[in-house]
Amino acid sequence: MEMVLISGLQQGLIYGFMALGVLLTFCLLGFPDLTVEGTFPLGAATTATAVMEGFDPIPAVLLGAMAGALAGAATGLMHTKLKVNNILAGILTTSGIYTVMLWAMGRPNISLLNKEDFFTQVLALCGITSGELSLRAMQISIILILFLMVAAARLLLGWFLRTDLGLTIRAAGNNEKMLSALGVDVNQTKLLTLILANFLVGLSGALECQLQGFADVGLGIGVLVAAIASVILGIMLFGRRSLSWLLTGVILGSILYRGLLALGLWLKLPAENFKLVTAVLVLIVLTLPNISVFNKKAAPRSNADALAQQGPIN
Amino acid sequence: MIKLNNVSKVFFPHTPNEVLALNNINLHIKPGDFITVIGSNGAGKTTLLKVISGAETVNEGRLTLAGKDITACPEHERAADIGRIDQNPLAGTAAEMTIEENLALAFLRGKKRGLGQAVNESRRQCFRQALAETRLGLEKRLQAPVGTLSGGQRQALALVMATLALPKLLLLDEHTAALDPQAARQIMALTAHLVQTKNLTTVMITHNMEHALRFGNRLIMMHRGRIILDLAGEEKAQLTVPQLIEKFSAASGEDFADDRVLLETVHQNNVVA
């Protein structure tokens, strides 16, 4: 049971970065960015390759995140400059990433056995030798490190989305034409959001690679639907009362989702069913009225609702 | 201030559905002008405003704003100088953002947006002041999501957003048409108030002939992509609705064909009788 908790927290926090990224594109910008399926393994592959090339784990993880940002930029430029459909742009990037990963790694997967990992290096920077820690203490240290990183990302994002520049992201998802009429180049806003979101997804992949000690070109299969499930869980349970709740909620949703997966494994449920179960659950939730979070245009508040709430107009 | 020279706009060119929406338009909007635009269905009124704001590109002709050629400028580059409001109250505001966030977006119209806080106390002060002019009590609801407002309230907010940063030109596209009569009256009164106090150069499309005559210093009538009548000053001030319809028939060789305009005209005549 303890392993369920540890694994749920570690995985949940790592995938929390991805949930934040998916929240940015899918929910706030209203851009169904499929690049995520490629960005996640790209982050892992870049980090693994960098470590094999002799980079320290911390800069290697940073490189992984930046590779993600580049992939986001590729999708963004395809969509804004070449006018490629948003979903297709993501698919094209993802497909291209597959080859890029094979080039970089030289083979479909890399094991980082016996290499110093990111968490060990962070602990070393704090003056802690991880060799002296018990396995349990090490697991908890990893959770602490991840928690501080996710919390920092959450706070930074919360601040950014309330700045003049950040506000344009939410406005672009709400009413693109209005934003353009107010003097904002909406294409730039989209590009910026995609870069930012895929940076977070790349970081997620990079950290996963460091935790698991390997990178694989197939790491991205199904991560998007899992991220969407996490985001939905977060929004359902913690609501969209405010931007702060939304941001914190999707991270908690991610932890909960990964916790449930870990619980399922512990209960020896057949793991091969998980992705189908997730897909079906996401489908059910999306078709439930009033919870639909990825379809904002279909659920505007009607005037009658507004009247009932606010009393007589004028 | 803004000049249109031989501007033409064709939709669906080289297809059976080809429409010549603007046919060689020449128009000079002078600083301080408040122009009302009327015309039959499909006359090209909305296209005219879209071409000026940059939402549509032109096929032929040139546009200059304060001497600068803006023909090739995209909409977001013209936005610093041009504010626009659409007929649809949902079009001018962002529903899921709060009133103050919407205003913060409008506050920096056409300016560079950086990493400063979008809503701070000094900006709030400014927002409250601007909203107070609407007399709808919106200044007390800065944190309300815009989706909870009525159509009239949203259109009032859109008006405040369009005028907050003092654009050189304000474009209104039948901005009261989708509202109930009472809200429409309020929005028209607010429009007149803002245009006057902020001394805004304005172009307003309306299907209400009485509004077209009552507001503004200049009246333009459009038909089939052309400006067929352009009256200003005393000549406009003296005009009545029946005379206007007569002038339309004389200039276009057709009866005025906009059922909404006719209905309202009949209604007004009944009220007078």
PDB file of C-alpha atoms in Angstrom, chain B residues 128 131 137-143:
ATOM      1  CA  ARG B 128     -14.612  51.940 -12.186  1.00  0.00           C
ATOM      2  CA  LEU B 131     -17.945  51.853 -16.063  1.00  0.00           C
ATOM      3  CA  GLY B 137     -23.855  49.556 -11.811  1.00  0.00           C
ATOM      4  CA  LEU B 138     -21.161  47.494 -13.531  1.00  0.00           C
ATOM      5  CA  GLU B 139     -18.453  49.330 -11.576  1.00  0.00           C
ATOM      6  CA  LYS B 140     -19.550  47.391  -8.494  1.00  0.00           C
ATOM      7  CA  ARG B 141     -19.139  44.047 -10.245  1.00  0.00           C
ATOM      8  CA  LEU B 142     -15.555  44.173 -11.502  1.00  0.00           C
ATOM      9  CA  GLN B 143     -14.925  40.540 -10.573  1.00  0.00           C
TER      10      GLN B 143
END
